[in-house]
Amino acid sequence: MMAGNGNMTVVDMVSPDMLHMVHPHWNQFPPMNPLWHSILGFAIFCLGMVSMIGNGCVISIFTSTKSLKTPSNLLVVNLAFSDFLMMFTMGPPMVINCWHQTWSFGPFACELYACLGSLFGCASIWTMTLIAFDRYNVIVKGLAAKPMTNSGAMVKILLVWAFALFWTLAPFFGWNRYVPEGNMTACGTDYLTQTWLSRSYIIVYAVFVYWLPLLTIIYSYTFILKAVSAHEEQMREQAKKMNVASLRSSEAQQTSAEIKLAKVALVTISLWFMAWTPYLVINFTGIFKAAPISPLATIWGSLFAKANAVYNPIVYGISHPKYRAALYQRYPGLSCQSDNSSNDTQSVASGATTASDEKA
């Protein structure tokens, strides 16, 4: 609905130096209800605090606990580092903007905000993809897999950041651009300009930063689950032949840890999928004009994407035995269960790698 007859629009509160960045599409919408700004600001504040504390704990404990210093866990630390920086740089500005109900930091800060959000988002996505592929190598290939080394993990991490930096710097050189989103409290890529140059960035970016990681993860976990299922079936058949109830030896316990690893990582990836899909839908809706996009609709992309930075430390805290044991040792007040649960010898993030090394 057009906001005519002298009524205010969502763009009217934007400072004059920002107007050249705002797409005319947003001129037709009235200002958002202040309640939505309050809800969004409060939600981002809570997500930011939980994310920074949670990811800070993950970084601190993984880097200071000897048993957690493995090549595979370098990927976990990089994921926590990226998630921490996302909320550290994204959270406070958005809370302030929600208070003012518009972007209040000027054009360059808007571009920088959008660039950093894209950078850390891309780094997190591809780090999680590498974690999934590492699990595939260890669980599916087994002894045939080449063990990951510290130097190999660091090279992969550097490549992830270089790859992410390429995509996030491209808009500064004319391939698409960073602009205020419809709610005017956050900034992102321009998905409304209909030039082929602008639209091509969204399409290619989606291929390399959404679809390719997603397909890689699906491929990895499909074969992980097949391998685990086949192994379990083999164990049951062997037990029947030997006339025993179970073959849960030390080897089987390590395999059990690998099963837990697959389940936990699959949950983490599913949460990531839910986090980034709203942004993809909004961007593709814009470039293909599939449906009208309102300022209120753009809130959900920001909220779900930033919530991704909260999921990972929670999942690891609940499901990572060695991390949980180290956390309780450092902060005993957090422990609400018996110490027996910390005796699991396999880390969810590194257990399968450890098992593979021992088998080798």
Short mmCIF file of C-alpha atoms in Angstrom, two decimals:
data_model
loop_
_atom_site.label_atom_id
_atom_site.label_comp_id
_atom_site.label_asym_id
_atom_site.label_seq_id
_atom_site.Cartn_x
_atom_site.Cartn_y
_atom_site.Cartn_z
CA MET A 1 0.00 0.00 0.00
CA MET A 2 1.33 3.41 -0.96
CA ALA A 3 2.10 5.83 1.85
CA GLY A 4 0.68 8.92 0.18
CA ASN A 5 -1.15 12.08 1.23
CA GLY A 6 1.82 13.43 3.11
CA ASN A 7 2.07 10.40 5.39
CA MET A 8 5.53 9.47 6.66
CA THR A 9 7.41 6.57 5.14
CA VAL A 10 10.01 4.21 6.56
CA VAL A 11 12.66 6.24 4.71
CA ASP A 12 11.82 9.61 6.30
CA MET A 13 13.85 8.98 9.46
CA VAL A 14 17.00 8.12 7.49
CA SER A 15 19.69 10.82 7.55
CA PRO A 16 20.10 12.78 4.27
CA ASP A 17 23.58 11.37 3.62
CA MET A 18 22.05 7.87 3.50
CA LEU A 19 19.26 8.58 1.02
CA HIS A 20 21.34 7.76 -2.07
CA MET A 21 21.74 4.19 -0.74
CA VAL A 22 18.04 3.57 -0.12
CA HIS A 23 16.14 1.84 -2.94
CA PRO A 24 12.92 3.65 -4.05
CA HIS A 25 11.00 0.45 -3.28
CA TRP A 26 10.98 1.35 0.42
CA ASN A 27 9.32 4.77 -0.15
CA GLN A 28 5.90 3.13 -0.36
CA PHE A 29 5.91 1.77 3.20
CA PRO A 30 4.92 3.61 6.38
CA PRO A 31 7.30 3.53 9.38
CA MET A 32 7.37 0.25 11.25
CA ASN A 33 5.53 0.01 14.54
CA PRO A 34 8.00 1.00 17.30
CA LEU A 35 7.05 -2.22 19.10
CA TRP A 36 8.74 -4.24 16.37
CA HIS A 37 11.93 -2.23 16.80
CA SER A 38 11.78 -2.86 20.54
CA ILE A 39 11.23 -6.59 20.08
CA LEU A 40 14.06 -6.85 17.54
CA GLY A 41 16.46 -4.81 19.67
CA PHE A 42 15.71 -6.88 22.77
CA ALA A 43 16.06 -10.14 20.85
CA ILE A 44 19.40 -9.12 19.32
CA PHE A 45 20.67 -7.97 22.73
CA CYS A 46 19.81 -11.34 24.30
CA LEU A 47 21.24 -13.30 21.36
CA GLY A 48 24.39 -11.21 21.46
CA MET A 49 25.03 -11.79 25.15
CA VAL A 50 24.41 -15.54 24.91
CA SER A 51 26.54 -15.83 21.76
CA MET A 52 29.52 -13.87 23.04
CA ILE A 53 29.55 -15.69 26.39
CA GLY A 54 28.99 -19.10 24.82
CA ASN A 55 31.50 -18.73 21.99
CA GLY A 56 33.97 -17.06 24.36
CA CYS A 57 33.81 -20.14 26.59
CA VAL A 58 34.29 -22.45 23.60
CA ILE A 59 37.36 -20.52 22.43
CA SER A 60 38.84 -20.30 25.92
CA ILE A 61 38.33 -23.95 26.86
CA PHE A 62 39.30 -25.47 23.50
CA THR A 63 42.52 -23.47 23.39
CA SER A 64 43.51 -24.09 27.02
CA THR A 65 42.56 -27.76 27.50
CA LYS A 66 45.29 -30.13 26.35
CA SER A 67 42.97 -33.01 25.41
CA LEU A 68 40.96 -30.67 23.15
CA LYS A 69 43.95 -29.36 21.21
CA THR A 70 43.50 -31.50 18.09
CA PRO A 71 43.58 -30.55 14.39
CA SER A 72 39.84 -31.15 14.00
CA ASN A 73 39.10 -28.91 16.95
CA LEU A 74 40.93 -26.02 15.27
CA LEU A 75 37.92 -25.93 12.96
CA VAL A 76 35.63 -25.79 15.99
CA VAL A 77 37.63 -22.89 17.43
CA ASN A 78 37.49 -21.07 14.10
CA LEU A 79 33.71 -21.52 14.01
CA ALA A 80 33.36 -20.12 17.53
CA PHE A 81 35.73 -17.25 16.66
CA SER A 82 33.68 -16.33 13.60
CA ASP A 83 30.38 -16.56 15.49
CA PHE A 84 31.77 -14.49 18.35
CA LEU A 85 32.94 -11.74 16.00
CA MET A 86 29.61 -11.75 14.18
CA MET A 87 27.65 -10.88 17.30
CA PHE A 88 30.40 -8.63 18.71
CA THR A 89 30.32 -6.46 15.59
CA MET A 90 26.66 -6.89 14.57
CA GLY A 91 24.83 -6.89 17.90
CA PRO A 92 25.61 -3.49 19.52
CA PRO A 93 25.04 -1.37 16.36
CA MET A 94 21.71 -3.06 15.68
CA VAL A 95 20.51 -2.59 19.26
CA ILE A 96 21.38 1.12 19.04
CA ASN A 97 19.67 1.44 15.67
CA CYS A 98 16.54 -0.26 17.00
CA TRP A 99 16.53 2.31 19.81
CA HIS A 100 16.68 5.13 17.24
CA GLN A 101 14.36 3.21 14.87
CA THR A 102 16.66 3.88 11.90
CA TRP A 103 20.29 3.55 10.81
CA SER A 104 22.25 6.16 12.77
CA PHE A 105 25.92 5.59 11.90
CA GLY A 106 26.26 6.95 8.36
CA PRO A 107 26.89 5.43 4.90
CA PHE A 108 30.37 3.95 5.41
CA ALA A 109 29.38 2.26 8.67
CA CYS A 110 26.39 0.78 6.85
CA GLU A 111 28.67 -0.72 4.19
CA LEU A 112 31.14 -1.95 6.81
CA TYR A 113 28.34 -3.51 8.88
CA ALA A 114 26.98 -5.40 5.87
CA CYS A 115 30.48 -6.45 4.80
CA LEU A 116 31.36 -7.85 8.24
CA GLY A 117 28.04 -9.69 8.49
CA SER A 118 28.65 -11.33 5.13
CA LEU A 119 32.30 -12.09 5.99
CA PHE A 120 31.59 -13.84 9.29
CA GLY A 121 28.52 -15.57 7.91
CA CYS A 122 30.47 -16.97 4.96
CA ALA A 123 33.36 -18.02 7.21
CA SER A 124 30.99 -19.84 9.58
CA ILE A 125 29.17 -21.59 6.75
CA TRP A 126 32.34 -22.91 5.14
CA THR A 127 33.93 -23.85 8.48
CA MET A 128 30.87 -25.97 9.26
CA THR A 129 31.18 -27.48 5.79
CA LEU A 130 34.80 -28.42 6.47
CA ILE A 131 33.80 -29.95 9.81
CA ALA A 132 31.20 -32.08 8.02
CA PHE A 133 33.69 -33.13 5.33
CA ASP A 134 36.30 -33.96 7.99
CA ARG A 135 33.74 -36.23 9.67
CA TYR A 136 33.07 -37.85 6.29
CA ASN A 137 36.78 -38.58 5.79
CA VAL A 138 37.19 -40.09 9.25
CA ILE A 139 33.97 -42.07 9.55
CA VAL A 140 33.35 -43.17 5.96
CA LYS A 141 36.90 -43.59 4.66
CA GLY A 142 38.31 -44.82 7.98
CA LEU A 143 41.90 -46.03 7.71
CA ALA A 144 42.04 -44.90 4.08
CA ALA A 145 41.55 -41.28 5.13
CA LYS A 146 44.55 -39.03 5.43
CA PRO A 147 44.64 -37.75 9.03
CA MET A 148 44.26 -34.00 9.40
CA THR A 149 47.33 -32.22 10.76
CA ASN A 150 47.56 -28.89 12.57
CA SER A 151 49.21 -27.28 9.56
CA GLY A 152 46.60 -28.76 7.24
CA ALA A 153 43.79 -27.42 9.42
CA MET A 154 45.38 -23.96 9.52
CA VAL A 155 45.72 -23.90 5.72
CA LYS A 156 42.03 -24.78 5.38
CA ILE A 157 41.07 -22.06 7.85
CA LEU A 158 43.12 -19.45 5.98
CA LEU A 159 41.52 -20.51 2.70
CA VAL A 160 38.07 -20.16 4.26
CA TRP A 161 38.80 -16.57 5.34
CA ALA A 162 40.35 -15.68 1.98
CA PHE A 163 37.33 -17.11 0.18
CA ALA A 164 34.93 -15.22 2.45
CA LEU A 165 36.92 -12.01 2.02
CA PHE A 166 36.67 -12.25 -1.77
CA TRP A 167 32.88 -12.40 -1.73
CA THR A 168 32.46 -9.67 0.86
CA LEU A 169 34.83 -7.20 -0.79
CA ALA A 170 33.28 -7.60 -4.26
CA PRO A 171 30.42 -5.10 -3.62
CA PHE A 172 32.98 -2.39 -2.83
CA PHE A 173 34.27 -2.79 -6.40
CA GLY A 174 30.91 -2.50 -8.16
CA TRP A 175 29.61 -6.06 -8.15
CA ASN A 176 26.36 -5.37 -6.29
CA ARG A 177 26.48 -2.94 -3.31
CA TYR A 178 25.70 -2.73 0.39
CA VAL A 179 22.55 -0.81 1.28
CA PRO A 180 20.12 -0.33 4.21
CA GLU A 181 17.57 -3.11 4.55
CA GLY A 182 13.86 -2.37 4.62
CA ASN A 183 13.67 -2.06 8.39
CA MET A 184 16.40 0.63 8.17
CA THR A 185 18.16 -0.71 11.27
CA ALA A 186 20.52 -3.09 9.43
CA CYS A 187 22.38 -3.20 6.13
CA GLY A 188 22.97 -5.95 3.59
CA THR A 189 23.35 -6.70 -0.10
CA ASP A 190 21.17 -4.94 -2.67
CA TYR A 191 18.57 -7.45 -3.88
CA LEU A 192 16.18 -4.89 -5.36
CA THR A 193 18.26 -3.30 -8.13
CA GLN A 194 17.31 -5.17 -11.30
CA THR A 195 20.50 -4.75 -13.36
CA TRP A 196 22.10 -8.01 -14.44
CA LEU A 197 25.38 -7.06 -12.71
CA SER A 198 23.62 -6.60 -9.39
CA ARG A 199 21.43 -9.70 -9.69
CA SER A 200 24.30 -11.91 -10.86
CA TYR A 201 26.16 -11.31 -7.59
CA ILE A 202 23.23 -12.59 -5.53
CA ILE A 203 22.87 -15.67 -7.75
CA VAL A 204 26.58 -16.58 -7.83
CA TYR A 205 27.02 -15.80 -4.14
CA ALA A 206 24.10 -18.10 -3.33
CA VAL A 207 25.67 -20.90 -5.36
CA PHE A 208 29.04 -20.74 -3.60
CA VAL A 209 27.97 -19.69 -0.10
CA TYR A 210 24.64 -21.50 0.25
CA TRP A 211 23.95 -24.25 -2.25
CA LEU A 212 27.48 -25.68 -2.59
CA PRO A 213 28.04 -25.89 1.19
CA LEU A 214 24.56 -27.32 1.68
CA LEU A 215 25.04 -30.00 -0.98
CA THR A 216 28.49 -30.86 0.41
CA ILE A 217 27.03 -31.24 3.89
CA ILE A 218 24.13 -33.36 2.65
CA TYR A 219 26.56 -35.56 0.70
CA SER A 220 28.86 -35.96 3.71
CA TYR A 221 26.16 -36.83 6.19
CA THR A 222 24.29 -39.12 3.83
CA PHE A 223 27.36 -41.32 3.56
CA ILE A 224 28.19 -40.92 7.27
CA LEU A 225 24.77 -42.23 8.24
CA LYS A 226 25.02 -45.04 5.68
CA ALA A 227 28.42 -46.08 7.06
CA VAL A 228 27.19 -45.95 10.66
CA SER A 229 24.04 -47.91 9.78
CA ALA A 230 26.06 -50.58 7.94
CA HIS A 231 28.47 -50.92 10.87
CA GLU A 232 25.64 -51.27 13.38
CA GLU A 233 23.98 -53.94 11.24
CA GLN A 234 27.29 -55.79 11.00
CA MET A 235 27.65 -55.64 14.79
CA ARG A 236 24.17 -57.07 15.31
CA GLU A 237 24.78 -59.91 12.83
CA GLN A 238 28.08 -60.77 14.48
CA ALA A 239 26.43 -60.78 17.91
CA LYS A 240 23.79 -63.22 16.67
CA LYS A 241 26.44 -65.56 15.29
CA MET A 242 28.33 -65.48 18.60
CA ASN A 243 25.11 -65.95 20.58
CA VAL A 244 25.77 -62.85 22.71
CA ALA A 245 23.61 -59.83 23.45
CA SER A 246 26.15 -57.24 22.38
CA LEU A 247 29.64 -56.70 21.05
CA ARG A 248 30.17 -53.41 22.85
CA SER A 249 33.92 -53.64 23.25
CA SER A 250 36.29 -50.71 23.42
CA GLU A 251 36.20 -50.52 19.63
CA ALA A 252 32.42 -50.45 19.68
CA GLN A 253 32.43 -47.66 22.28
CA GLN A 254 34.54 -45.56 19.96
CA THR A 255 32.09 -46.27 17.14
CA SER A 256 29.27 -45.24 19.49
CA ALA A 257 31.04 -41.91 19.98
CA GLU A 258 31.19 -41.51 16.21
CA ILE A 259 27.43 -42.08 16.03
CA LYS A 260 26.91 -39.32 18.61
CA LEU A 261 29.21 -37.11 16.59
CA ALA A 262 27.18 -37.60 13.43
CA LYS A 263 23.91 -36.87 15.22
CA VAL A 264 25.18 -33.73 16.94
CA ALA A 265 26.82 -32.34 13.83
CA LEU A 266 23.67 -33.08 11.82
CA VAL A 267 21.61 -31.10 14.34
CA THR A 268 24.09 -28.23 14.15
CA ILE A 269 23.92 -28.15 10.36
CA SER A 270 20.12 -28.27 10.45
CA LEU A 271 20.08 -25.23 12.72
CA TRP A 272 22.43 -23.47 10.32
CA PHE A 273 20.08 -24.31 7.46
CA MET A 274 17.18 -22.72 9.33
CA ALA A 275 19.31 -19.68 10.10
CA TRP A 276 20.40 -18.82 6.57
CA THR A 277 17.42 -19.90 4.47
CA PRO A 278 15.28 -16.81 5.35
CA TYR A 279 18.00 -14.51 3.95
CA LEU A 280 18.20 -16.61 0.79
CA VAL A 281 14.43 -16.45 0.35
CA ILE A 282 14.37 -12.66 0.86
CA ASN A 283 17.23 -12.10 -1.59
CA PHE A 284 15.77 -14.33 -4.29
CA THR A 285 12.32 -12.86 -3.81
CA GLY A 286 13.87 -9.45 -4.44
CA ILE A 287 15.93 -10.21 -7.53
CA PHE A 288 13.14 -12.19 -9.19
CA LYS A 289 10.28 -9.96 -7.96
CA ALA A 290 8.49 -13.11 -6.82
CA ALA A 291 6.47 -11.30 -4.15
CA PRO A 292 6.31 -7.90 -2.43
CA ILE A 293 8.90 -7.43 0.33
CA SER A 294 7.89 -5.33 3.32
CA PRO A 295 10.26 -3.76 5.89
CA LEU A 296 8.84 -6.11 8.52
CA ALA A 297 9.73 -9.15 6.40
CA THR A 298 13.41 -8.11 6.33
CA ILE A 299 13.57 -8.35 10.13
CA TRP A 300 13.38 -12.13 10.04
CA GLY A 301 16.44 -12.49 7.81
CA SER A 302 18.54 -10.47 10.27
CA LEU A 303 17.16 -12.24 13.33
CA PHE A 304 17.50 -15.83 12.09
CA ALA A 305 20.98 -15.28 10.65
CA LYS A 306 22.32 -13.79 13.86
CA ALA A 307 20.68 -16.52 15.92
CA ASN A 308 23.02 -18.97 14.16
CA ALA A 309 25.89 -17.54 16.22
CA VAL A 310 24.08 -18.74 19.35
CA TYR A 311 23.31 -22.32 18.30
CA ASN A 312 26.81 -23.73 18.08
CA PRO A 313 28.12 -23.16 21.63
CA ILE A 314 24.80 -24.45 23.04
CA VAL A 315 24.97 -27.62 20.95
CA TYR A 316 28.62 -28.23 21.87
CA GLY A 317 27.99 -27.45 25.52
CA ILE A 318 25.20 -30.03 25.72
CA SER A 319 26.73 -32.75 23.57
CA HIS A 320 30.51 -32.46 23.79
CA PRO A 321 31.72 -34.65 26.69
CA LYS A 322 35.29 -33.37 26.93
CA TYR A 323 34.21 -29.76 26.49
CA ARG A 324 31.47 -30.22 29.08
CA ALA A 325 33.90 -31.82 31.54
CA ALA A 326 36.41 -28.98 31.11
CA LEU A 327 33.65 -26.39 31.46
CA TYR A 328 32.38 -27.92 34.70
CA GLN A 329 35.92 -28.18 36.02
CA ARG A 330 36.50 -24.48 35.40
CA TYR A 331 33.02 -23.39 36.49
CA PRO A 332 31.77 -26.04 38.98
CA GLY A 333 28.56 -24.11 39.61
CA LEU A 334 27.37 -24.93 36.09
CA SER A 335 27.38 -28.67 36.75
CA CYS A 336 23.93 -30.10 37.42
CA GLN A 337 24.70 -33.78 36.84
CA SER A 338 26.98 -36.53 38.10
CA ASP A 339 30.62 -36.66 37.13
CA ASN A 340 30.03 -40.00 35.40
CA SER A 341 28.77 -38.20 32.33
CA SER A 342 32.16 -36.62 31.83
CA ASN A 343 33.94 -39.96 31.62
CA ASP A 344 33.06 -40.42 27.98
CA THR A 345 36.45 -40.72 26.37
CA GLN A 346 35.37 -39.43 23.00
CA SER A 347 34.88 -35.79 22.16
CA VAL A 348 31.95 -35.03 19.90
CA ALA A 349 34.10 -32.67 17.88
CA SER A 350 37.27 -34.75 17.83
CA GLY A 351 36.34 -38.26 18.96
CA ALA A 352 36.14 -39.78 15.53
CA THR A 353 39.51 -38.35 14.57
CA THR A 354 41.02 -39.72 17.80
CA ALA A 355 39.50 -43.10 17.12
CA SER A 356 40.88 -43.09 13.61
CA ASP A 357 44.35 -42.19 14.86
CA GLU A 358 44.25 -45.03 17.39
CA LYS A 359 43.16 -47.52 14.74
CA ALA A 360 46.00 -46.41 12.53
#
